[in-house]
Every structure is written in structure tokens, then in C-alpha cells.
Coordinates of N, CA and C in Angstrom, one line a residue:
Chain W
M1 N -28.8 -7.3 -1.1 CA -28.1 -6.3 -0.4 C -27.1 -5.5 -1.7
T2 N -27.4 -4.5 -1.5 CA -26.7 -3.7 -2.4 C -25.3 -3.1 -2.6
A3 N -24.5 -2.9 -3.5 CA -23.4 -2.4 -3.1 C -23.4 -1.8 -2.4
I4 N -24.1 -1.0 -3.2 CA -24.1 0.9 -2.1 C -24.2 0.7 -0.6
A5 N -24.6 -0.2 -0.4 CA -25.6 -0.7 1.0 C -24.4 -1.2 2.1
A6 N -23.6 -2.3 0.8 CA -22.5 -3.0 2.1 C -21.5 -2.2 1.7
L7 N -21.3 -0.6 1.0 CA -20.5 -0.2 1.3 C -20.0 0.9 3.0
K8 N -21.2 1.2 2.9 CA -22.0 1.6 4.0 C -22.0 1.1 5.4
N9 N -22.2 -0.5 4.4 CA -21.7 -1.7 6.1 C -20.4 -1.4 6.3
A10 N -20.2 -1.1 5.3 CA -18.7 -1.6 5.4 C -18.0 -0.7 6.4
L11 N -17.8 0.7 6.3 CA -17.8 2.0 6.7 C -17.7 2.3 7.7
L12 N -19.3 1.8 8.4 CA -20.2 1.8 9.4 C -18.9 1.0 10.1
A13 N -19.1 -0.2 10.0 CA -18.3 -1.3 10.6 C -16.4 -0.2 11.2
E14 N -15.6 -0.1 10.0 CA -14.2 0.7 10.6 C -14.2 1.9 11.5
I15 N -15.6 2.6 11.5 CA -14.9 3.9 12.0 C -14.5 3.4 13.0
P16 N -14.7 3.1 14.1 CA -14.4 2.9 16.2 C -12.6 2.8 15.5
S17 N -12.0 2.2 14.5 CA -10.9 1.4 14.4 C -10.3 3.4 13.3
L18 N -11.2 3.6 12.8 CA -10.4 5.3 11.8 C -10.6 6.5 13.2
R19 N -11.2 6.1 13.6 CA -11.2 7.4 14.1 C -10.0 6.8 16.3
A20 N -9.8 6.3 16.4 CA -8.6 5.4 16.9 C -7.9 6.4 16.6
F21 N -7.3 5.9 15.1 CA -6.2 6.2 14.5 C -6.2 8.0 14.5
A22 N -7.2 8.4 14.2 CA -6.9 9.5 13.6 C -7.0 10.8 15.1
I23 N -7.2 9.8 16.1 CA -7.3 10.3 17.6 C -5.3 10.1 17.8
S24 N -4.7 9.1 18.0 CA -3.2 8.9 17.7 C -3.1 9.7 17.1
L25 N -3.0 10.1 15.7 CA -2.5 10.8 14.9 C -2.8 12.5 15.3
S26 N -4.0 12.8 15.1 CA -4.2 14.7 15.5 C -3.8 14.4 17.1
G27 N -4.2 13.8 18.0 CA -4.5 14.1 19.5 C -5.9 14.5 19.5
N28 N -6.6 15.6 18.9 CA -7.2 16.4 19.4 C -8.6 15.0 19.2
G29 N -9.6 15.7 19.6 CA -11.3 15.3 19.7 C -11.8 15.9 18.3
D30 N -11.7 16.5 18.3 CA -12.4 17.4 17.1 C -12.2 17.5 15.9
K31 N -10.7 18.0 15.9 CA -9.2 17.6 14.8 C -9.9 16.4 14.3
A32 N -9.7 15.1 15.1 CA -9.9 14.1 14.4 C -11.2 12.9 14.2
D33 N -11.9 13.8 15.1 CA -13.4 13.6 14.2 C -13.4 14.3 12.9
D34 N -13.2 15.6 13.0 CA -13.2 15.9 11.3 C -11.8 14.8 10.5
L35 N -11.3 15.0 10.6 CA -10.3 13.6 10.1 C -10.9 12.6 9.4
V36 N -11.7 11.3 10.5 CA -12.6 10.5 10.0 C -13.3 11.2 8.8
Q37 N -14.5 12.0 9.8 CA -15.6 12.8 8.8 C -14.6 12.4 7.0
E38 N -13.8 13.1 7.2 CA -12.7 13.3 5.6 C -12.6 12.4 5.2
T39 N -12.6 11.2 6.0 CA -11.7 10.5 5.3 C -12.8 9.3 4.6
L40 N -13.8 9.5 5.6 CA -15.0 8.8 5.1 C -15.7 9.6 3.5
M41 N -15.4 10.4 3.7 CA -16.0 11.3 2.4 C -15.4 11.1 1.1
K42 N -13.6 10.5 1.7 CA -12.7 10.9 0.7 C -12.9 9.4 0.0
A43 N -13.5 7.8 0.5 CA -13.2 7.0 0.9 C -14.6 7.0 -0.7
W44 N -15.3 7.3 0.4 CA -16.6 6.7 -0.6 C -16.5 7.4 -1.9
A45 N -16.6 8.1 -1.7 CA -15.8 8.8 -3.7 C -15.1 8.6 -4.3
A46 N -14.1 7.9 -3.6 CA -13.4 6.8 -4.2 C -12.8 5.5 -4.2
H47 N -14.7 5.1 -4.1 CA -14.8 3.6 -3.5 C -14.9 2.6 -5.3
A48 N -14.6 3.0 -5.8 CA -15.0 2.5 -7.5 C -12.6 2.0 -7.0
S49 N -12.4 3.0 -6.9 CA -10.2 2.8 -7.2 C -10.0 1.4 -5.8
F50 N -11.2 1.0 -4.5 CA -11.1 -0.2 -3.7 C -11.2 -1.3 -4.5
A51 N -9.9 -2.2 -4.4 CA -9.4 -2.7 -4.8 C -10.1 -4.3 -4.2
E52 N -11.5 -5.0 -4.8 CA -12.8 -5.5 -4.2 C -11.5 -6.6 -3.5
G53 N -11.7 -7.2 -2.0 CA -10.9 -8.2 -1.4 C -9.7 -7.7 -0.7
S54 N -9.2 -6.9 -0.7 CA -8.0 -6.1 -0.8 C -8.6 -5.2 1.2
N55 N -7.4 -5.3 2.0 CA -7.8 -4.8 3.3 C -8.0 -3.6 2.6
L56 N -9.7 -3.6 3.7 CA -10.2 -1.9 3.9 C -9.5 -1.0 4.5
R57 N -9.5 -1.7 5.8 CA -9.0 -0.8 6.3 C -7.5 0.0 6.7
A58 N -7.1 -1.1 5.5 CA -5.2 -0.5 5.1 C -5.3 0.6 4.8
W59 N -6.1 0.7 3.5 CA -7.2 1.6 2.5 C -7.2 3.0 2.7
L60 N -8.3 2.9 4.1 CA -8.8 3.6 4.7 C -7.4 4.7 5.9
F61 N -7.1 3.5 6.3 CA -5.6 4.6 6.5 C -5.1 5.1 6.1
T62 N -4.4 3.9 4.7 CA -3.6 5.2 3.8 C -4.7 7.0 3.1
I63 N -6.0 6.5 3.1 CA -6.2 8.1 3.4 C -6.3 8.4 4.3
M64 N -6.7 7.8 5.3 CA -6.5 9.2 6.6 C -5.0 9.8 6.3
R65 N -4.2 8.5 6.6 CA -2.9 9.8 6.9 C -2.5 10.6 5.6
N66 N -2.7 10.2 4.6 CA -2.3 10.9 3.7 C -2.9 12.0 4.2
T67 N -3.9 12.2 4.5 CA -4.9 13.2 4.4 C -4.7 14.4 6.1
Y68 N -3.9 13.7 7.0 CA -3.4 14.7 8.0 C -2.1 14.8 7.6
F69 N -1.4 14.6 6.9 CA 0.6 14.3 7.2 C 0.5 15.9 5.9
S70 N -0.7 15.9 5.0 CA -0.7 16.8 4.5 C -1.6 18.5 4.6
Q71 N -2.9 17.8 5.9 CA -2.7 19.4 6.9 C -1.5 19.2 7.6
Y72 N -1.4 18.4 8.0 CA 0.0 18.7 9.5 C 0.9 19.7 8.5
R73 N 1.4 19.5 7.2 CA 2.4 20.3 6.4 C 2.3 21.5 6.0
K74 N 0.7 21.9 6.3 CA 0.3 23.3 5.8 C 0.5 23.8 7.4
A75 N -0.1 23.1 8.6 CA -0.7 23.7 9.4 C 0.9 23.9 10.8
R76 N 2.2 22.8 10.1 CA 3.5 22.7 10.7 C 3.9 24.7 11.2
R77 N 3.9 25.7 10.9 CA 4.1 26.9 10.6 C 3.9 27.3 12.2
E78 N 1.9 26.7 12.7 CA 1.6 27.4 14.0 C 1.9 26.8 15.0
V79 N 2.7 27.7 15.6 CA 4.0 26.7 16.5 C 2.9 26.6 17.8
Q80 N 2.7 24.9 18.4 CA 1.7 25.2 19.6 C 2.7 25.4 21.1
D81 N 1.5 25.9 22.0 CA 2.9 25.7 23.1 C 2.1 24.8 23.9
V82 N 1.7 23.4 23.1 CA 0.7 23.0 24.5 C 2.1 21.5 24.9
D83 N 3.6 21.8 24.0 CA 4.3 20.5 24.5 C 4.7 20.5 26.0
G84 N 5.1 21.4 25.7 CA 5.7 21.9 27.1 C 5.0 22.1 28.6
E85 N 3.1 22.4 27.9 CA 2.3 22.2 29.8 C 2.6 20.7 29.9
A86 N 2.6 20.0 28.2 CA 1.8 18.5 28.9 C 3.3 17.8 29.2
A87 N 4.0 18.7 28.4 CA 5.6 18.1 29.3 C 5.8 18.2 30.9
A88 N 5.3 19.3 31.3 CA 5.2 20.1 33.0 C 4.2 18.4 33.4
R89 N 3.4 19.0 33.0 CA 2.5 17.4 34.2 C 2.9 15.9 33.6
L90 N 3.6 16.0 32.3 CA 3.7 14.2 32.4 C 5.3 14.2 33.5
V91 N 5.8 15.2 33.4 CA 7.0 14.8 34.3 C 6.8 15.2 35.9
S92 N 5.4 15.6 36.3 CA 4.8 15.4 38.1 C 5.2 14.6 38.7
H93 N 5.3 13.4 38.1 CA 5.1 12.5 38.9 C 5.8 10.9 38.2
P94 N 7.4 11.3 38.6 CA 7.9 9.9 38.0 C 8.2 9.7 38.9
E95 N 8.2 9.1 40.0 CA 7.7 7.8 40.5 C 7.0 6.7 40.3
Q96 N 5.8 7.2 39.9 CA 4.6 5.5 39.5 C 5.5 4.9 38.0
Q97 N 6.5 4.4 38.1 CA 7.7 3.8 37.1 C 6.2 2.2 37.3
G98 N 6.1 2.7 36.0 CA 5.6 0.5 35.8 C 3.7 0.1 35.6
H99 N 3.6 1.4 36.2 CA 1.6 1.9 36.7 C 1.3 3.1 35.9
L100 N 1.6 3.4 34.9 CA 1.2 4.8 34.3 C -0.3 4.6 34.0
D101 N -1.2 5.9 34.1 CA -2.5 5.7 33.5 C -2.4 6.0 32.3
L102 N -3.6 5.7 31.7 CA -3.8 6.1 30.2 C -3.1 7.4 30.4
A103 N -4.0 8.3 30.6 CA -3.4 10.2 30.0 C -2.4 9.9 30.3
D104 N -1.2 9.4 31.0 CA 0.0 9.7 31.3 C 0.4 9.2 30.0
F105 N 0.1 7.9 29.2 CA 1.1 7.4 28.1 C -0.1 8.2 26.9
R106 N -0.5 8.6 27.2 CA -1.2 9.6 25.7 C -0.4 10.6 25.7
M107 N -0.1 11.6 26.8 CA 0.5 12.6 26.5 C 2.1 12.1 26.0
A108 N 2.2 11.1 26.4 CA 3.7 11.4 26.4 C 3.4 10.5 24.8
L109 N 2.5 9.7 24.5 CA 2.5 9.5 23.0 C 2.9 11.1 21.9
E110 N 1.9 11.9 22.4 CA 1.5 13.0 21.8 C 3.5 14.0 21.6
Q111 N 3.7 13.5 22.3 CA 5.5 14.4 22.1 C 5.9 13.6 21.1
L112 N 5.7 12.8 20.4 CA 6.2 11.7 19.8 C 5.9 12.5 18.4
S113 N 6.9 12.5 17.1 CA 7.3 13.5 16.1 C 5.9 12.5 15.6
P114 N 5.1 13.1 14.6 CA 3.7 12.2 13.5 C 4.1 11.3 13.2
D115 N 5.4 11.2 12.2 CA 5.9 10.9 11.7 C 6.3 9.0 12.8
Q116 N 6.2 8.8 14.0 CA 7.1 8.3 14.6 C 6.4 7.4 15.4
R117 N 4.9 8.1 15.6 CA 3.8 7.9 16.7 C 2.8 7.1 15.3
E118 N 3.1 8.1 14.3 CA 2.1 7.0 13.1 C 3.1 4.9 12.7
A119 N 4.0 5.5 12.3 CA 4.7 4.1 12.4 C 4.2 2.9 14.5
L120 N 4.7 3.7 14.9 CA 4.4 2.9 16.3 C 2.8 2.2 16.4
I121 N 2.1 3.3 16.1 CA 0.5 2.7 16.0 C 0.3 1.5 15.1
L122 N 0.5 2.0 13.8 CA 0.5 0.8 13.3 C 0.2 -0.4 13.6
I123 N 2.1 -0.3 13.6 CA 2.3 -1.9 14.1 C 2.4 -2.1 15.5
G124 N 2.0 -1.3 16.5 CA 2.0 -2.0 18.1 C 0.5 -2.2 18.3
A125 N -0.3 -1.4 18.1 CA -1.4 -1.5 18.2 C -2.7 -1.5 17.1
S126 N -2.3 -1.2 15.9 CA -3.6 -1.9 14.9 C -3.2 -3.1 14.4
G127 N -2.1 -3.6 14.5 CA -1.2 -5.4 14.2 C -1.3 -5.4 12.6
F128 N -0.9 -3.9 12.1 CA -0.3 -4.1 11.2 C 1.2 -5.2 10.6
S129 N 1.5 -5.4 9.6 CA 2.6 -6.0 9.5 C 3.9 -4.9 9.3
Y130 N 5.3 -5.0 9.2 CA 6.4 -4.0 9.0 C 5.7 -3.3 7.5
E131 N 5.3 -4.8 6.4 CA 5.2 -5.0 5.2 C 3.2 -3.7 5.0
E132 N 2.6 -3.8 5.8 CA 1.2 -3.7 5.1 C 1.4 -2.1 6.2
A133 N 2.1 -1.8 7.4 CA 2.3 -0.1 7.3 C 3.7 0.7 6.6
A134 N 4.5 -0.2 5.9 CA 5.0 0.6 4.8 C 4.4 1.2 4.1
E135 N 3.4 0.1 3.8 CA 2.5 0.3 2.0 C 2.0 1.1 2.7
I136 N 1.1 1.6 3.8 CA 0.5 2.7 4.1 C 1.2 4.2 4.4
C137 N 2.5 3.7 4.9 CA 2.6 5.5 4.8 C 4.0 6.0 3.7
G138 N 3.1 4.7 2.6 CA 4.2 5.5 1.6 C 5.5 5.4 1.5
C139 N 6.0 4.5 2.5 CA 7.9 4.0 3.0 C 8.4 3.0 2.6
A140 N 10.0 2.4 2.8 CA 10.6 1.4 2.9 C 10.5 0.8 4.8
V141 N 10.5 -1.0 4.4 CA 10.3 -0.8 5.2 C 11.0 -1.1 6.3
G142 N 12.6 -0.7 5.8 CA 13.0 0.3 6.9 C 13.3 0.6 7.5
T143 N 12.8 2.4 7.0 CA 12.5 3.2 7.5 C 11.3 2.7 8.7
V144 N 10.4 1.9 8.4 CA 9.2 1.8 9.4 C 9.5 1.7 10.4
K145 N 10.3 0.3 10.1 CA 11.4 -0.2 11.9 C 12.2 -0.1 12.3
S146 N 12.6 1.6 11.6 CA 13.2 2.5 12.5 C 12.8 3.4 13.1
R147 N 11.6 4.3 12.8 CA 10.7 4.7 13.0 C 9.6 4.4 14.4
V148 N 9.7 3.3 13.9 CA 9.4 1.6 15.6 C 10.3 2.1 16.5
N149 N 11.1 2.0 16.4 CA 12.5 1.6 17.3 C 13.0 2.3 17.9
R150 N 12.3 3.7 17.4 CA 12.6 5.3 17.8 C 11.7 5.5 18.7
A151 N 10.9 5.4 18.4 CA 9.4 5.6 18.7 C 9.5 5.2 20.2
R152 N 9.5 4.2 20.4 CA 9.8 3.4 21.8 C 10.6 4.0 22.8
Q153 N 11.7 4.4 22.1 CA 12.8 4.3 22.9 C 12.4 6.2 23.1
R154 N 12.1 6.7 22.4 CA 11.8 7.9 23.0 C 10.6 7.7 23.6
L155 N 9.2 7.5 23.7 CA 8.8 7.2 24.9 C 9.1 6.6 26.7
L156 N 9.5 5.1 25.9 CA 10.3 5.1 27.2 C 10.9 6.3 28.7
H157 N 11.8 6.8 27.3 CA 11.9 8.0 28.0 C 11.8 8.7 28.5
L158 N 9.9 9.2 28.0 CA 9.7 10.5 28.2 C 8.7 9.6 29.4
L159 N 8.3 8.7 29.8 CA 7.6 7.5 30.3 C 8.5 7.4 31.7
A160 N 9.9 8.3 31.6 CA 10.8 7.5 32.4 C 11.1 6.3 33.3
L161 N 11.0 5.4 32.3 CA 11.2 4.0 32.6 C 12.5 3.3 32.1
D162 N 12.6 4.3 30.9 CA 14.8 3.8 31.3 C 15.1 4.6 32.6
S163 N 15.9 3.3 32.4 CA 17.0 3.8 33.4 C 17.7 5.2 33.9
A164 N 17.1 5.5 35.5 CA 17.6 7.2 35.4 C 19.4 7.5 34.6
D165 N 20.0 6.8 34.8 CA 21.2 7.2 35.2 C 22.1 6.9 33.4
E166 N 20.8 7.3 32.2 CA 20.8 7.9 30.9 C 20.3 8.4 31.0
L167 N 19.8 9.3 31.0 CA 19.1 11.0 31.2 C 20.0 11.6 31.1
G168 N 21.0 11.5 30.9 CA 21.7 12.7 31.0 C 20.9 14.3 30.9
P169 N 21.2 15.5 31.5 CA 20.5 17.0 30.9 C 20.4 17.4 29.8
D170 N 21.9 16.8 28.5 CA 21.4 17.3 27.4 C 20.2 15.4 26.5
A171 N 20.0 14.9 27.5 CA 18.9 14.0 26.5 C 18.0 14.4 26.9
A172 N 17.3 15.8 27.9 CA 16.2 16.2 27.7 C 14.9 15.4 26.7
P173 N 14.1 15.2 26.4 CA 13.5 15.2 25.2 C 12.3 15.9 24.9
L174 N 11.9 16.6 25.7 CA 11.4 17.4 26.1 C 11.3 19.3 25.3
S175 N 11.5 19.1 24.2 CA 11.2 20.4 23.7 C 11.8 21.7 24.3
G176 N 12.6 21.0 25.1 CA 13.6 22.7 25.4 C 13.4 23.6 26.5
K177 N 12.3 23.7 26.5 CA 11.4 24.2 26.9 C 11.3 24.3 28.7
S178 N 11.3 23.2 29.0 CA 11.5 22.6 30.9 C 12.2 21.2 30.8
P179 N 12.8 21.2 31.7 CA 13.4 20.2 31.9 C 12.9 18.6 32.2
A180 N 13.1 17.4 31.7 CA 12.6 16.5 31.0 C 12.2 16.5 32.2
L181 N 13.2 16.4 33.8 CA 13.2 15.5 34.3 C 13.3 15.9 36.1
H182 N 12.9 16.0 36.6 CA 13.0 16.5 38.4 C 14.7 16.6 38.3
D183 N 15.3 17.4 38.7 CA 16.1 17.8 39.2 C 16.3 17.9 40.6
N184 N 15.6 18.2 41.1 CA 15.7 17.8 42.9 C 15.3 16.5 43.8
Chain X
M1 N 10.9 -11.9 3.2 CA 12.3 -12.2 3.1 C 13.4 -11.8 4.0
S2 N 13.5 -10.9 4.4 CA 14.4 -9.6 4.9 C 14.6 -10.4 6.1
Q3 N 15.5 -10.8 6.6 CA 15.8 -11.2 8.3 C 16.0 -10.0 8.8
N4 N 16.2 -9.6 8.3 CA 16.5 -7.8 9.4 C 15.9 -7.7 10.1
E5 N 15.0 -8.6 10.6 CA 14.2 -8.3 12.2 C 14.9 -7.2 13.1
E6 N 14.1 -6.3 13.8 CA 14.6 -5.8 14.8 C 15.9 -6.5 15.4
K7 N 17.2 -5.6 15.9 CA 17.8 -6.7 16.9 C 17.3 -6.8 18.0
P8 N 17.8 -8.2 19.3 CA 17.4 -8.0 19.7 C 18.5 -6.9 21.1
L9 N 17.3 -6.4 21.4 CA 17.7 -5.0 22.3 C 18.1 -4.7 24.0
N10 N 19.2 -4.4 23.8 CA 19.8 -3.7 25.0 C 21.3 -2.8 25.2
G11 N 21.4 -2.4 25.4 CA 22.1 -1.6 25.8 C 21.9 -0.4 25.1
K12 N 23.0 0.7 24.1 CA 22.9 2.3 24.1 C 21.5 2.0 22.7
G13 N 20.8 3.1 23.6 CA 19.3 3.0 22.7 C 18.8 2.1 21.9
A14 N 18.6 0.9 22.8 CA 18.0 0.1 22.8 C 16.9 -0.1 24.1
V15 N 15.5 -1.1 23.8 CA 14.8 -1.4 24.2 C 14.7 -3.0 24.7
K16 N 14.8 -2.5 26.3 CA 14.7 -4.5 26.7 C 13.1 -5.1 26.6
K17 N 13.6 -6.3 25.7 CA 12.3 -6.9 25.9 C 11.1 -6.5 26.5
P18 N 11.3 -7.3 28.0 CA 10.1 -6.7 29.2 C 9.2 -5.4 28.7
I19 N 10.4 -4.4 29.5 CA 10.0 -3.1 28.7 C 8.9 -3.2 27.5
Q20 N 10.1 -3.4 26.4 CA 8.9 -3.5 25.1 C 7.5 -3.9 25.1
A21 N 6.9 -5.1 26.4 CA 6.2 -5.7 26.4 C 5.4 -5.2 26.7
H22 N 5.8 -4.3 27.9 CA 5.1 -3.6 28.8 C 4.4 -2.3 27.5
L23 N 5.5 -1.6 27.1 CA 5.1 -1.0 26.3 C 3.8 -1.1 25.2
G24 N 4.5 -2.4 25.0 CA 3.5 -2.8 24.1 C 1.9 -3.0 24.3
D25 N 2.1 -3.3 25.8 CA 0.4 -3.7 26.3 C 0.5 -2.4 26.7
Q26 N 0.0 -2.1 26.9 CA 0.1 0.4 26.9 C -0.6 0.3 25.9
L27 N 0.4 0.8 24.7 CA 0.0 1.1 22.9 C -1.7 0.3 22.9
K28 N -1.1 -1.0 23.3 CA -2.5 -1.6 22.8 C -3.9 -1.2 23.2
R29 N -3.5 -1.1 25.0 CA -5.3 -0.7 25.1 C -5.1 0.8 25.5
Y30 N -4.7 1.8 25.5 CA -4.6 3.2 24.8 C -5.2 2.9 23.7
F31 N -4.7 2.4 22.5 CA -6.3 2.1 21.3 C -7.5 1.6 21.7
S32 N -7.7 0.4 22.1 CA -8.6 -0.2 22.6 C -9.8 0.5 23.3
S33 N -8.9 1.2 24.1 CA -9.6 2.1 24.2 C -10.7 3.3 23.7
I34 N -9.6 3.9 22.8 CA -10.6 4.3 21.9 C -11.4 3.6 21.4
V35 N -10.7 2.9 20.5 CA -12.0 2.0 20.2 C -13.6 1.8 20.1
S36 N -13.2 1.5 21.4 CA -14.3 1.2 22.0 C -15.2 2.1 22.5
E37 N -14.7 3.6 21.9 CA -15.8 4.5 22.6 C -16.4 4.4 22.3
P38 N -18.3 5.2 22.3 CA -18.9 5.3 21.6 C -18.8 5.9 20.6
V39 N -19.2 5.8 19.2 CA -19.3 6.2 17.7 C -20.0 7.9 17.7
P40 N -19.3 9.0 17.8 CA -20.5 10.2 17.7 C -21.3 9.5 16.2
D41 N -22.7 10.4 16.4 CA -23.7 10.5 15.6 C -23.0 10.8 14.3
R42 N -22.7 11.7 14.4 CA -22.5 12.3 12.4 C -22.1 11.5 11.7
F43 N -21.2 10.1 12.6 CA -20.6 9.6 10.8 C -22.0 8.7 10.6
A44 N -22.3 8.0 11.6 CA -24.0 7.4 11.0 C -24.7 8.8 10.0
S45 N -25.0 9.7 10.0 CA -25.6 10.6 9.7 C -24.8 10.8 8.4
L46 N -23.1 11.2 8.7 CA -23.0 11.2 7.0 C -22.8 10.0 6.1
L47 N -23.2 8.8 6.3 CA -23.3 8.2 5.4 C -24.2 7.6 5.0
D48 N -26.0 7.7 5.5 CA -26.7 7.7 5.5 C -27.1 9.0 4.1
E49 N -26.7 10.5 4.6 CA -26.5 11.5 3.0 C -25.7 11.2 2.0
L50 N -24.9 10.0 3.0 CA -23.6 10.0 0.8 C -24.4 9.1 0.5
E51 N -25.0 8.4 0.7 CA -25.9 6.6 0.7 C -27.2 7.2 0.2
K52 N -27.7 8.1 0.5 CA -29.2 8.7 -0.7 C -28.8 9.9 -1.7
R53 N -27.7 10.3 -1.7 CA -27.2 11.3 -2.7 C -26.9 10.3 -3.8
E54 N -25.9 9.2 -3.6 CA -25.5 8.0 -4.3 C -26.8 7.8 -5.0
R55 N -27.8 7.4 -4.1 CA -29.6 6.7 -4.6 C -29.8 7.4 -5.5
S56 N -30.0 8.8 -5.7 CA -31.1 9.4 -6.3 C -30.3 10.3 -6.7
G57 N -28.4 10.1 -7.7 CA -27.9 10.4 -8.3 C -27.7 11.4 -8.4
A58 N -27.2 11.5 -6.9 CA -26.5 13.4 -7.4 C -25.3 12.9 -7.2
P59 N -23.8 14.3 -7.8 CA -22.9 14.7 -8.2 C -22.5 13.7 -6.8
Q60 N -21.2 13.4 -6.4 CA -20.5 12.5 -5.0 C -20.0 14.0 -4.9
S61 N -19.1 13.7 -3.6 CA -18.3 14.6 -2.9 C -20.1 16.1 -2.7
P62 N -19.9 15.2 -1.7 CA -21.0 16.6 -0.4 C -20.3 17.5 0.0
E63 N -21.0 18.7 0.3 CA -20.3 19.1 1.1 C -20.8 18.9 2.2
A64 N -20.9 17.6 3.3 CA -21.2 17.3 4.5 C -20.7 18.5 5.8
R65 N -19.7 19.4 5.9 CA -19.2 20.2 7.0 C -20.2 20.8 7.3
E66 N -20.4 21.4 7.9 CA -21.7 21.9 9.0 C -22.7 22.4 8.2

């Protein structure tokens, strides 16, 4: 097999993981697939800089998150109203503790800040170590740890899995637009 | 080296272990549900295209968008 064919096969094999990371980051199907495409193109163009024998997935995830966050910073000022909408749907059934479906979970995940969500996905879902995640994110290990912790706390809060009496009104986690929980 | 593991979590601002495990399961289910989705054809086509260009010696960074 030629080097080019090997590269192509290696990239093909990573596409499902890349999509999952892209969707986790950007939350939107079309945007996510654009992100995958851009990552593949950049990886292809830069493959000479990939150190043989190192972790291809980590390298690809690094390219992807850098691409995503540079776009995110650009688009940041475009205010989205999706938050309030998703929040409204999310809190419509706080009674179903313990067996949330994936749609609820996904919506809660989307409420996290991008850097918290990224850290949580890398550690909790993609199976990277804290050290690897820190390298991918270009930050300190301690930063990854604290992002993961804050992400977990926020998720539990959003999913109403933490104890109800800890949810004071000023702890309302969702965009301030709508109350996070039923008050009746 | 760093023994700076996450603190055992209880009390304010902490996530209890069983709940954390539950959350971890949800997270893995979420992620693997996406991983196991069928992959859109566009990516295989893109890689075919990149391979073709590379073989024909064309410059890299094709404008593969739309």
C-alpha cells in the first residue's frame, strides 16, 4: 500500500470519531460536517507534519478544535436564541430523573460553554487522558481538570440530577431568560 | 507525577461518585451513538478527490467546498 493510500485509509477510519467530536463541539449537523471536512483537508495538507507513530486521533482532534475555536471566536457576536428554546424544552419534565434520554442529554450538553464541553467530551467520552486532553486543548492539565469538574456540575444542574434544595433561584443555570426549573 | 487527582466529591460544588458514574455512562452513550451513525458519503468522496490530486501532482489544498 502506498503512503497516500495508507493516509487515506487512516483518515477514513477516524471519520466516525471526528464526526462525534465535531457534533459535540458545534452541536449542529451541517456545521459539524463542514468542520469534519475542513479538518480532513487540513490534515491532508499537513500530513507531513504528523509524527509517524504518534496518536493520529489526538492530532486530528487538535486540528479540529483549533479550527472550531477560531471560527467560534469570529462568530461569537452572533447571538443565538436557541439557548432559551432548548432550555424551555429541557425543563419541561424535571421529574424523569435517572432515565434521561439522549436528546435531553444532548440539549444539556449544548448549554455548556464550549471549553467545558470540549474538556468533558475528551475526558469522559473520547477516552483521552488528562495529559492528552491538555495537549489537544493547548492548556494546562489543571485547567482541563477544572473544566471537566465545572462541566459535570453544570450538567447535573441542568439535568436536575443534583438535589433540588441546592437549586436556589440565583443558581438558575440557563441564560437568565427563563427560570431553570418549574416553580409551581 | 501529580497526585492532584480530582478530590473525592461531596459537599457543595462537588459531584457524587454514583451520579458521576451515571453521567459518564450518559456521555459515552451519547458519543458512541454518534460514532455509530452512518458516515455521509461526502467524506469518502473528499478523500478520493484529495488522493487523486496528490497522485496527479496537482497542488494541495483543493477547493473541495461545494
